[in-house]
Short mmCIF file of C-alpha atoms and ligand atoms in Angstrom, two decimals:
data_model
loop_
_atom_site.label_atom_id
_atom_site.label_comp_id
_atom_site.label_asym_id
_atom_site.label_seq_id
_atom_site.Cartn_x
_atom_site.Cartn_y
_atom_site.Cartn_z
CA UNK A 213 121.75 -82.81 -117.01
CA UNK A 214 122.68 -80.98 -119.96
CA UNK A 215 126.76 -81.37 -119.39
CA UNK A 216 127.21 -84.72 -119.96
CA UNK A 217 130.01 -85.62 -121.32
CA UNK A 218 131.94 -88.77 -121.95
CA UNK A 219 133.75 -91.10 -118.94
CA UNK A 220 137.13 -92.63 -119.73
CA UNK A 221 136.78 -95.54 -117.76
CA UNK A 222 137.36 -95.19 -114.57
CA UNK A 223 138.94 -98.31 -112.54
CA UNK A 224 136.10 -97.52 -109.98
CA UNK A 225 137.12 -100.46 -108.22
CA UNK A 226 140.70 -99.59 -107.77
CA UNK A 227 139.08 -95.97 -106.82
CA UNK A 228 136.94 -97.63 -103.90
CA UNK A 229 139.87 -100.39 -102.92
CA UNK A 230 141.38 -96.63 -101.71
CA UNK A 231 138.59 -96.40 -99.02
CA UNK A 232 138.67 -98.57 -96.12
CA UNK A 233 135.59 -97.56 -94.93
CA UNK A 234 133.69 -98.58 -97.84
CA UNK A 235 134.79 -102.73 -97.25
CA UNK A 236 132.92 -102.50 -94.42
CA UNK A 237 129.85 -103.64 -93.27
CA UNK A 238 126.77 -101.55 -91.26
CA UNK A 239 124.03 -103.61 -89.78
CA UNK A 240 125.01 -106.59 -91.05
CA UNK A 241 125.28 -105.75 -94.95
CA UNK A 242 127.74 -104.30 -97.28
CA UNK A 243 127.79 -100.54 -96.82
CA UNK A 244 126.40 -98.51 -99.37
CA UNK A 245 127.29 -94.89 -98.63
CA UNK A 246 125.13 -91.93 -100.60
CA UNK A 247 125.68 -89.18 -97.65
CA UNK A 248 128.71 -87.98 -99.64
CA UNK A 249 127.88 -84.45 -99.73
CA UNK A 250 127.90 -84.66 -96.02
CA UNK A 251 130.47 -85.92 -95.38
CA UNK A 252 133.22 -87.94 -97.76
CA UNK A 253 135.09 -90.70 -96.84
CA UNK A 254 138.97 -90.72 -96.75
CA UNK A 255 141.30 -92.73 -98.61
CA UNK A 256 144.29 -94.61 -97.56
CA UNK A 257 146.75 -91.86 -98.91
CA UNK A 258 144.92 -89.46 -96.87
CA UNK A 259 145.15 -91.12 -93.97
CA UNK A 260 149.13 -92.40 -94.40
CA UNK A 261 149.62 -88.62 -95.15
CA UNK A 262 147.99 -87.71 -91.45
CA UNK A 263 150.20 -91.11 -89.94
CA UNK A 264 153.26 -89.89 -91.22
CA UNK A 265 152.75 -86.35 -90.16
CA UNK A 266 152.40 -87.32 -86.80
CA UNK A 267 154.85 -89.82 -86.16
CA UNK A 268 157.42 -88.12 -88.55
CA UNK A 269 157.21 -84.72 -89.03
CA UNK A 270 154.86 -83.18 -85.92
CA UNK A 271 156.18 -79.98 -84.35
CA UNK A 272 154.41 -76.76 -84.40
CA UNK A 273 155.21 -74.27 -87.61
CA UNK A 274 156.54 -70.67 -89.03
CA UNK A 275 157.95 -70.39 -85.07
CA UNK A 276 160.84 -72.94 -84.31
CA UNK A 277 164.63 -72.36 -85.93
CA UNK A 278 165.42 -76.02 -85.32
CA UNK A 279 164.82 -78.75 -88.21
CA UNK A 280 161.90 -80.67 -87.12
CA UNK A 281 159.75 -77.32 -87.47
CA UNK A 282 160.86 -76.39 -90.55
CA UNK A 283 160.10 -79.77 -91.72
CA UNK A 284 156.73 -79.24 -90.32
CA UNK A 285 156.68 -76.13 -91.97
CA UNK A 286 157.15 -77.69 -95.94
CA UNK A 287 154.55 -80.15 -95.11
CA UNK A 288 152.32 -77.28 -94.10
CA UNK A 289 153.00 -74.89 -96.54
CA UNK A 290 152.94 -77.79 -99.19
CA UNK A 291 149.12 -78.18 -98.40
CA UNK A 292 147.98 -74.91 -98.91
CA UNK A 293 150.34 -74.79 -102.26
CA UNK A 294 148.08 -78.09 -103.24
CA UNK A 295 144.82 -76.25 -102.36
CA UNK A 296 146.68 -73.02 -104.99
CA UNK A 297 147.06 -75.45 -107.34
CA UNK A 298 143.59 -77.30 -107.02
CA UNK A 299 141.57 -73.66 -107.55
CA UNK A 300 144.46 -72.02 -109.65
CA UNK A 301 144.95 -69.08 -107.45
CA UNK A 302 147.67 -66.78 -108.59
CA UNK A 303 149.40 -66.80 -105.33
CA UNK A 304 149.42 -68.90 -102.06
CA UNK A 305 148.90 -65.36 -100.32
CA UNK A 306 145.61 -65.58 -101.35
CA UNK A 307 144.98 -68.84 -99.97
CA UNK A 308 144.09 -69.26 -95.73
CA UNK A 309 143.40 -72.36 -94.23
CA UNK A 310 140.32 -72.19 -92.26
CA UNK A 311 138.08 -74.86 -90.42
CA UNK A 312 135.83 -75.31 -93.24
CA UNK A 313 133.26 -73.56 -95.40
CA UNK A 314 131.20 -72.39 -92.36
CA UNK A 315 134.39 -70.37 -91.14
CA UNK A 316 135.13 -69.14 -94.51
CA UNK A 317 132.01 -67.50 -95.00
CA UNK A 318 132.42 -65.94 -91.70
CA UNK A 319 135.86 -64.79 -92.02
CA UNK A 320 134.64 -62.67 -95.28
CA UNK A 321 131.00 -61.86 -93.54
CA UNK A 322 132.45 -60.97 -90.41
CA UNK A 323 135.97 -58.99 -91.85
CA UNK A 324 134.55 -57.19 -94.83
CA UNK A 325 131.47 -56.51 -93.51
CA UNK A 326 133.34 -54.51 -90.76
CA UNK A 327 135.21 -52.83 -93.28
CA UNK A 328 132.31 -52.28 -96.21
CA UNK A 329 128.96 -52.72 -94.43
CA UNK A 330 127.04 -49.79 -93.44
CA UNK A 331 123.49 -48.45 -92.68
CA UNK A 332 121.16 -49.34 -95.62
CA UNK A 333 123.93 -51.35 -98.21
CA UNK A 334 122.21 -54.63 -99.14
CA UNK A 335 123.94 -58.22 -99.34
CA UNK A 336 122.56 -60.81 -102.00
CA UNK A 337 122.54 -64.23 -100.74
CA UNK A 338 119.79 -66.71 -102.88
CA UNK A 339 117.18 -68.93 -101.64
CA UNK A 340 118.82 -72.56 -101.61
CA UNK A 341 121.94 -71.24 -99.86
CA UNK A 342 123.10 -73.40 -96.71
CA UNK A 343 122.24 -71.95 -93.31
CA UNK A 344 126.25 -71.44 -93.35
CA UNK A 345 125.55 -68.57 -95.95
CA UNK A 346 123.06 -66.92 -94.34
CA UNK A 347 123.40 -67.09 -90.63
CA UNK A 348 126.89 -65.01 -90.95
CA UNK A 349 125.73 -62.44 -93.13
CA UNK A 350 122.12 -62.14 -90.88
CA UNK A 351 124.85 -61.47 -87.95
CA UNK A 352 126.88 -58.67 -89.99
CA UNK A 353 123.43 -57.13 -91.27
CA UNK A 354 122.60 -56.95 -87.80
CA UNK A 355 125.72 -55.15 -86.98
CA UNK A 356 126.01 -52.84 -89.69
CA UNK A 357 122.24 -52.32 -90.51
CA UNK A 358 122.89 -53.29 -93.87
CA UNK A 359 119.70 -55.09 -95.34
CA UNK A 360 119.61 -59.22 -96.73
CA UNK A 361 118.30 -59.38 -100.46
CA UNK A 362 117.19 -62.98 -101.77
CA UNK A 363 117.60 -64.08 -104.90
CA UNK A 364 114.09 -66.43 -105.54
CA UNK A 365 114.21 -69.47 -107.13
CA UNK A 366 112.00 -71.43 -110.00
CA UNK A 367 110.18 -74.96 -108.92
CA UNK A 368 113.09 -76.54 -110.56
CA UNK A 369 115.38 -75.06 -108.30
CA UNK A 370 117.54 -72.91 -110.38
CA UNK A 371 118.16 -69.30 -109.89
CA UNK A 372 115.53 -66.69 -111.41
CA UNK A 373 118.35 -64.24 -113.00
CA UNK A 374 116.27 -61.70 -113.82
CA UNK A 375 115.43 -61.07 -110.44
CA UNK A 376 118.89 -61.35 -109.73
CA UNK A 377 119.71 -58.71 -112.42
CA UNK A 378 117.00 -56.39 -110.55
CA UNK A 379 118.31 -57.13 -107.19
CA UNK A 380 121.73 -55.66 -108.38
CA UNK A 381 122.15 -51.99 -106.95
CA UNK A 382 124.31 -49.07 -106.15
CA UNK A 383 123.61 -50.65 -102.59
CA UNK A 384 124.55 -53.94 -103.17
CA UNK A 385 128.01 -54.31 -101.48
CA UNK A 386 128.60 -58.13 -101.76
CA UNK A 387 126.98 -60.98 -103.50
CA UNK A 388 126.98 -64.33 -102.03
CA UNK A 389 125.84 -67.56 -103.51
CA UNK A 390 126.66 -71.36 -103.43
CA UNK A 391 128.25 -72.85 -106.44
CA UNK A 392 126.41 -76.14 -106.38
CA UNK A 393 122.99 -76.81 -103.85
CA UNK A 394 123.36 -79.28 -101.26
CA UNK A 395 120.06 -79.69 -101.01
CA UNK A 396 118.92 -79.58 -104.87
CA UNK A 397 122.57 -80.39 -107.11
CA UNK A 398 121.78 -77.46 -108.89
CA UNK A 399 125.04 -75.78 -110.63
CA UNK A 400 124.72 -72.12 -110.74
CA UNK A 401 125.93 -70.38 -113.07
CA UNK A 402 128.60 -68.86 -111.22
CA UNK A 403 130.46 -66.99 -114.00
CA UNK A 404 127.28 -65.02 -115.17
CA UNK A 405 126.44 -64.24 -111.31
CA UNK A 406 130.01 -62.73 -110.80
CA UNK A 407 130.14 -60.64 -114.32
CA UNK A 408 126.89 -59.35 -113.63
CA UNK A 409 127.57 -58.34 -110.29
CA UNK A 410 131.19 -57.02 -111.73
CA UNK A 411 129.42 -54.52 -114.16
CA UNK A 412 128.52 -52.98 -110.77
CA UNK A 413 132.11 -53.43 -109.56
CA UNK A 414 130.47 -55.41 -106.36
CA UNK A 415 133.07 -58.40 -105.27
CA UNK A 416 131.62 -61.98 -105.14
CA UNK A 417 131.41 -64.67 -102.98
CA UNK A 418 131.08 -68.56 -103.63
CA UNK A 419 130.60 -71.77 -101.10
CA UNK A 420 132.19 -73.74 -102.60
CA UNK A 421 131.18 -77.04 -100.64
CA UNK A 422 129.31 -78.72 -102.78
CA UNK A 423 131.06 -77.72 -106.35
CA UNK A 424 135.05 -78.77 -105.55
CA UNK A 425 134.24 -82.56 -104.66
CA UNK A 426 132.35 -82.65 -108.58
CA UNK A 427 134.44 -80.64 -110.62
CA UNK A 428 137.23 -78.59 -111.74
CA UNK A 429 137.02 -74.88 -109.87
CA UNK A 430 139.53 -72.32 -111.34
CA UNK A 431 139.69 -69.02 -109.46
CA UNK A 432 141.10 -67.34 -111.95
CA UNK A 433 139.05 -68.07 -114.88
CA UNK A 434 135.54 -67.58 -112.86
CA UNK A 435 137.32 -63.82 -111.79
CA UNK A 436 135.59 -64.84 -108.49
CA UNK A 437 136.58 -62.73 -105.29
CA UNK A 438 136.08 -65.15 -102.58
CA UNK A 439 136.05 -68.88 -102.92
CA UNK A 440 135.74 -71.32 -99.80
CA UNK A 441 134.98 -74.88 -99.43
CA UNK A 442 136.05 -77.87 -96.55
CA UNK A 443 138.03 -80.36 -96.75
CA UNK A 444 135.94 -83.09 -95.36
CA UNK A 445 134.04 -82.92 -98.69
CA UNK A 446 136.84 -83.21 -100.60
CA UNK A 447 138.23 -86.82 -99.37
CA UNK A 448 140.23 -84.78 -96.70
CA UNK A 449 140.09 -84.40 -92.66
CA UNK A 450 137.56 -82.54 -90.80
CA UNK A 451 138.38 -79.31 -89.50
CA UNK A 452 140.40 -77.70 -92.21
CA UNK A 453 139.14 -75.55 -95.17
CA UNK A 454 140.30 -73.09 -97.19
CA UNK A 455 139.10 -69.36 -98.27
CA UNK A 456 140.45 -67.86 -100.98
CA UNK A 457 140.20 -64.77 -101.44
CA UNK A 458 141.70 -62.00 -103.83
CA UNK A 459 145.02 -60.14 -102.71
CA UNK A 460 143.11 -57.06 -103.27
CA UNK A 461 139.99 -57.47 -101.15
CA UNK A 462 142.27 -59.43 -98.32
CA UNK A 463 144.37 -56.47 -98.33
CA UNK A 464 142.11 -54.26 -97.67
CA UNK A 465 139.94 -56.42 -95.02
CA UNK A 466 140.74 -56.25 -90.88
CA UNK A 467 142.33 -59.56 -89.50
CA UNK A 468 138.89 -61.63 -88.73
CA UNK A 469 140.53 -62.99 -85.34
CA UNK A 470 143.94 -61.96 -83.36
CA UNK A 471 146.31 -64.32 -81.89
CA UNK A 472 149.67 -65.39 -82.79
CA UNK A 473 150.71 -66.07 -85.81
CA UNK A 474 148.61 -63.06 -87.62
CA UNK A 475 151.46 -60.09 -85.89
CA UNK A 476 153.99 -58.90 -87.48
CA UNK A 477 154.84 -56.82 -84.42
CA UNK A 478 152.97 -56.45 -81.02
CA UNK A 479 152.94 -53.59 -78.52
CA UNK A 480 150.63 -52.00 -75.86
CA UNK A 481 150.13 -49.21 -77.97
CA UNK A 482 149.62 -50.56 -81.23
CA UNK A 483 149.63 -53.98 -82.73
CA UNK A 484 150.42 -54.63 -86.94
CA UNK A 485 149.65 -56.82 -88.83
CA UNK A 486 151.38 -60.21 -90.89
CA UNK A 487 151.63 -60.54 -94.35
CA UNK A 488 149.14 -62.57 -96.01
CA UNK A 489 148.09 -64.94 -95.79
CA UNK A 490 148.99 -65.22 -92.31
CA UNK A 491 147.35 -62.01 -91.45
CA UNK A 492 144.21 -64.59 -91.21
CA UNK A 493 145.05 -67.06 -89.47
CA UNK A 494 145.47 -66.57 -85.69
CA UNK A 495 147.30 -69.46 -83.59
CA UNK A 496 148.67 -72.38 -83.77
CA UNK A 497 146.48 -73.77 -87.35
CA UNK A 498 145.23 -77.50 -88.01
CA UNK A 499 148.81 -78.45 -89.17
CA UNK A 500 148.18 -82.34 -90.26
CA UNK A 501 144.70 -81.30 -91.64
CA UNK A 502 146.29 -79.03 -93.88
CA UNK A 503 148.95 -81.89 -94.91
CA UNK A 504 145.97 -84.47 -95.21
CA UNK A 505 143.88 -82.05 -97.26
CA UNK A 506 147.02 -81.38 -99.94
CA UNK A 507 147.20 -85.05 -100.75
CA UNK A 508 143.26 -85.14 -100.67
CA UNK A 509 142.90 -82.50 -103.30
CA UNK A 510 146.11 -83.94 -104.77
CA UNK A 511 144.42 -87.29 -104.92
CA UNK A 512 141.22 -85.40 -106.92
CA UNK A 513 143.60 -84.55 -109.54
CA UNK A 514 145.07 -87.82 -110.32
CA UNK A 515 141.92 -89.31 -111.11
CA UNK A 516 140.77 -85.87 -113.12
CA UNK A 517 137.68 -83.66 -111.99
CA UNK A 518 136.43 -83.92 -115.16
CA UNK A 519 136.52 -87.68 -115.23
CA UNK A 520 134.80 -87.86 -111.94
CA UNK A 521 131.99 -85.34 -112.84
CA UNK A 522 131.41 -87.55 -116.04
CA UNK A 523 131.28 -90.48 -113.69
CA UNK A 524 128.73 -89.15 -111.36
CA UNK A 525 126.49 -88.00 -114.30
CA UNK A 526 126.36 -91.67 -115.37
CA UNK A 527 125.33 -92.43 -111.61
CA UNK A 528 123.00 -89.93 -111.37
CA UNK A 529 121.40 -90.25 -114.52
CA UNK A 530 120.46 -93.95 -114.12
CA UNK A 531 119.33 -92.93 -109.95
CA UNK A 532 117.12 -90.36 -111.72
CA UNK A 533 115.79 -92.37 -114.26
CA UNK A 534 114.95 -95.08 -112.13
CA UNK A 535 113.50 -93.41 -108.83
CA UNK A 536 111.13 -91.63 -111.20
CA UNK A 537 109.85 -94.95 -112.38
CA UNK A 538 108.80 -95.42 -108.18
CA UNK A 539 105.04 -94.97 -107.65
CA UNK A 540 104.60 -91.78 -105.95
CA UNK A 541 108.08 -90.39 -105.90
CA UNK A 542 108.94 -86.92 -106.66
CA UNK A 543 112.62 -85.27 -107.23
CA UNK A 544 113.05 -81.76 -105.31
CA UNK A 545 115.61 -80.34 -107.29
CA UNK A 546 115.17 -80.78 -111.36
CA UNK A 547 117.66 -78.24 -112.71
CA UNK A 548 119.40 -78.29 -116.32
CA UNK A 549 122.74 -78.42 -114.50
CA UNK A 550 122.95 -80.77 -111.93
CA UNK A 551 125.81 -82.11 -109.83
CA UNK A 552 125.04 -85.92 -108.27
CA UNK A 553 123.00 -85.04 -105.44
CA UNK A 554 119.35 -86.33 -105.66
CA UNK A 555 116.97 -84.97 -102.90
CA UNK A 556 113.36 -87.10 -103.36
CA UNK A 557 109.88 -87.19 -101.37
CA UNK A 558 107.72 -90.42 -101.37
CA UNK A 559 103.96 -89.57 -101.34
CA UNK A 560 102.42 -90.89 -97.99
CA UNK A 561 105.78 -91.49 -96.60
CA UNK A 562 108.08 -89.36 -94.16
CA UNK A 563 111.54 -88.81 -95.14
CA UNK A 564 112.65 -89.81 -91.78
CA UNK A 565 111.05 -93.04 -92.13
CA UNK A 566 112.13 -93.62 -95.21
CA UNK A 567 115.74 -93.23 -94.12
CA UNK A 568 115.63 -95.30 -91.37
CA UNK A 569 114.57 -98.25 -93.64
CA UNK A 570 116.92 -97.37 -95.73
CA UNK A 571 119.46 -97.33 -92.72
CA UNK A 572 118.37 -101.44 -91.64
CA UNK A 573 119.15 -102.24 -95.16
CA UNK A 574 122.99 -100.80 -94.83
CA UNK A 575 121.74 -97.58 -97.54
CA UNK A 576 123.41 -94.47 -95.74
CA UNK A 577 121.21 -91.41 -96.90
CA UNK A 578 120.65 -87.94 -95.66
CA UNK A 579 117.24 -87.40 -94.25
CA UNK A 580 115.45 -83.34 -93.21
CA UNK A 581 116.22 -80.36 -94.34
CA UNK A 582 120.16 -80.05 -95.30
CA UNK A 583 120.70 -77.10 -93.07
CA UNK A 584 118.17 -75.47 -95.94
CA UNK A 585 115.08 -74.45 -94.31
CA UNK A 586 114.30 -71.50 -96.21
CA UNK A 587 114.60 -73.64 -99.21
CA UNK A 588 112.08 -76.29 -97.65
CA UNK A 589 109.80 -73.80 -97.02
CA UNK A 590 110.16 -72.01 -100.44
CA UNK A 591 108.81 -75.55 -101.52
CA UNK A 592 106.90 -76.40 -98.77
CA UNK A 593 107.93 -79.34 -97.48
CA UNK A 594 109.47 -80.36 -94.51
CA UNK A 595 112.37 -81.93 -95.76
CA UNK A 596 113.40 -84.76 -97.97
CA UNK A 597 115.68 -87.77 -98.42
CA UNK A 598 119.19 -87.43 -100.36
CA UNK A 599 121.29 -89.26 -101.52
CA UNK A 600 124.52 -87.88 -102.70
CA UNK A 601 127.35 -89.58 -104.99
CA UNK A 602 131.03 -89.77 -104.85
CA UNK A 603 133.64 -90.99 -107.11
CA UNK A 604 133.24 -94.19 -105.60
CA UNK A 605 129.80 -95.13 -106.14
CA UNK A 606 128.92 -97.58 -108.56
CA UNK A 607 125.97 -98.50 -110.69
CA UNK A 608 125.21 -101.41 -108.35
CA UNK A 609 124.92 -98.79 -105.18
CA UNK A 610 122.58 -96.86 -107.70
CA UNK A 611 120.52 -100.36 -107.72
CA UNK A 612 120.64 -101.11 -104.28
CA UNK A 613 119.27 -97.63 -103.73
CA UNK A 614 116.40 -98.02 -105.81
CA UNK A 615 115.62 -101.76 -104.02
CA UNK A 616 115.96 -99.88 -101.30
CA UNK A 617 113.01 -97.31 -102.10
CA UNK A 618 111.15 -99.69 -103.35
CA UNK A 619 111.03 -101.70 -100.25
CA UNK A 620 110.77 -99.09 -97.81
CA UNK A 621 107.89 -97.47 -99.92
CA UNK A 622 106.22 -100.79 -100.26
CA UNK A 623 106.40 -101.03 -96.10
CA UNK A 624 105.52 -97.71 -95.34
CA UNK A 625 102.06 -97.52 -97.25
C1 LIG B 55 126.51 -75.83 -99.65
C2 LIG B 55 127.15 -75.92 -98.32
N1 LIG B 55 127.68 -74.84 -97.76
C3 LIG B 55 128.29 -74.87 -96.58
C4 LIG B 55 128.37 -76.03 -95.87
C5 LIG B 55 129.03 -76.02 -94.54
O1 LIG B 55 130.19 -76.81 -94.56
P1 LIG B 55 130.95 -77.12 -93.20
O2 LIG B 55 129.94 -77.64 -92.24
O3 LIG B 55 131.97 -78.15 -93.61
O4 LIG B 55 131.60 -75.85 -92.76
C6 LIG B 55 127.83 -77.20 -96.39
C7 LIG B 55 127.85 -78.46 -95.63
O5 LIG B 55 127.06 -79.33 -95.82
C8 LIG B 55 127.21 -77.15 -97.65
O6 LIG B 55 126.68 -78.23 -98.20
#
């Protein structure tokens, strides 16, 4: 927790006055909700955006001559120019709207490893990634016979880079790595990864899930090759994402799935190909997700990543400080540089327990493994209980989560 640096007072209750969810009530009590990194809540803008669409502006887009479409189109188009502008990509043509982070990562595992994978190249994934960055690259190992190379971790759950630096080879045709750790909050260090692996002239990719709801992601100035993240963690809808990936690379990639939409012209004989970045997305795309997720990310930048990182350090310094104090209760996850996500065990307790108690007293955690099993294992442990933080969260949900503990520990032993 190195990067601290200094809030400008946020109006956090304005902030949460945003979220309807958050007035209400679950079992009974005021909500506290720490299962951010699941899954964010939406604010009202968000969801005005997604009304309007609909009962304004719906019709489907790039196909119709007639006014309503085009007017579909802008508010389409003006998404993914948001999502540009939130990772300061150099063009929109390197920016495709996909479900989410899972089908980013499979676009790029799936398209350039048909392109660049053969018979004995190596991808480098790490140890804490998501199951959603390894899973797709398992699948194009398997059908290119390229071989998966794992970056190990320390016990505080940061990357060992001088494995990493070993790893690196004239085999090594992608690297692949989350930003931040769902599981553990730990920040790589994303620009060293990618100039290392640049030295070697091998392209980069980062999941971006867990980094572009905590703080300010520019494409450009990280050099990265592939960036992808979802808007449901970013105060958006489900069901929309974006990949971004460099003109160069997309270029020079096979369309990942073929439909309409991604033709430029179609024949029995031979089909070709759109322009990016349409050349990626086949059919009819998740038009009102992509409005909803341009004022999302639009709504990020009013309040000012920086200002919300700084805000979620104070949160997750005083969670830290004050779960340690708990009899018995260990932190999986200890890096220097750590975004607000706090996975913890409870000696004698199960996590699943834990949450449940947790769940009667209106405390909304994450309990398991976080789609990280390797990781669990790598620390042997079955899983653990998380909670994540948001721009909304206040220092009184930090207390109430610590009661919480407290209480459930207290029951459970
Ligand atoms: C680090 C990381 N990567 C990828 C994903 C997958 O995101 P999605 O399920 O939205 O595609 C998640 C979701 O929790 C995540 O935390």
């Amino acid at each position: 927790m190195s990067n601290i640096i200094t809030a400008p007072a946020l109006d956090i209750a304005r902030i949460r006055a945003d979220f309807p969810l958050l007035e209400g009530e679950m079992r009974g009590k005021p909500l506290v909700f720490l299962d951010s990194a699941a899954s964010s809540q939406k604010p009202q803008q968000v969801l005005d955006a997604l009304d309007y669409y609909y009962r304004h502006q719906n019709a489907n887009v790039h196909r119709g001559v007639y006014e309503l479409s085009q007017q579909a189109t802008d508010a389409f188009e003006l998404g993914r120019e948001r999502a540009r502008h939130f990772l300061n990509a150099g063009s929109t043509q390197e920016v495709i709207f996909v479900k989410g982070c899972t089908d980013g990562i499979n676009l790029v595992a799936s398209s350039f490893g048909r392109k660049f994978l053969r018979e004995g190249d190596e991808v480098i994934i790490s140890a804490m990634e998501h199951h959603s960055n390894i899973v797709p690259w398992q699948l194009a190992c398997e059908y290119s016979g390229a071989i998966l190379k794992v970056i190990p971790i320390n016990d505080r759950g940061e990357l060992i880079m001088e494995e990493y630096k070993k790893l690196l080879s004239e085999r090594t045709k992608i690297v692949s790595i989350v930003h931040v750790s769902n599981a553990l909050g730990t920040i790589n260090p994303a620009k060293e990864i990618i100039d290392l692996a640049h030295e070697r002239g091998i392209p980069v990719l980062l999941d971006g899930a867990q980094a572009t709801p905590h703080m300010k992601v520019d494409v450009q100035a990280l050099d990265v090759d592939f960036y992808t993240f979802s808007g449901h963690k970013v105060f958006g809808p489900t069901g929309i994402g974006i990949l971004y990936g460099k003109k160069k690379w997309l270029d020079a990639m096979p369309p990942y799935q073929g439909g309409g939409e991604m033709i430029a012209t179609v024949s029995f004989e031979k089909t070709t190909y759109n322009e990016l970045p349409f050349k990626f997305e086949a059919g009819t795309p998740d038009i009102s997700g992509a409005v909803g997720l341009g004022v999302a990310l639009e709504y990020i930048e009013q309040i000012g990543q920086e200002n919300i990182s700084a805000h979620e350090q104070q949160l997750l310094e005083a969670a830290t400080k004050q779960l340690l104090a708990i009899d018995g209760l260990r932190i999986v996850g200890t890096a220097e540089n750590k975004a607000s996500v706090i996975s913890f065990l409870i000696e004698g307790t199960h996590p699943y327990d834990l949450g449940t108690i947790l769940d009667k007293l209106g405390i909304a955690v994450r309990t398991g493994h976080h789609c990280t099993q390797p990781l669990m294992d790598r620390f042997e442990i079955p899983g653990t209980v998380r909670a994540s933080f948001a721009v909304y969260n206040t220092m009184e949900d930090v207390d109430k989560l610590v009661a919480g503990v407290k209480r459930a520990a207290n029951m459970l032993r």
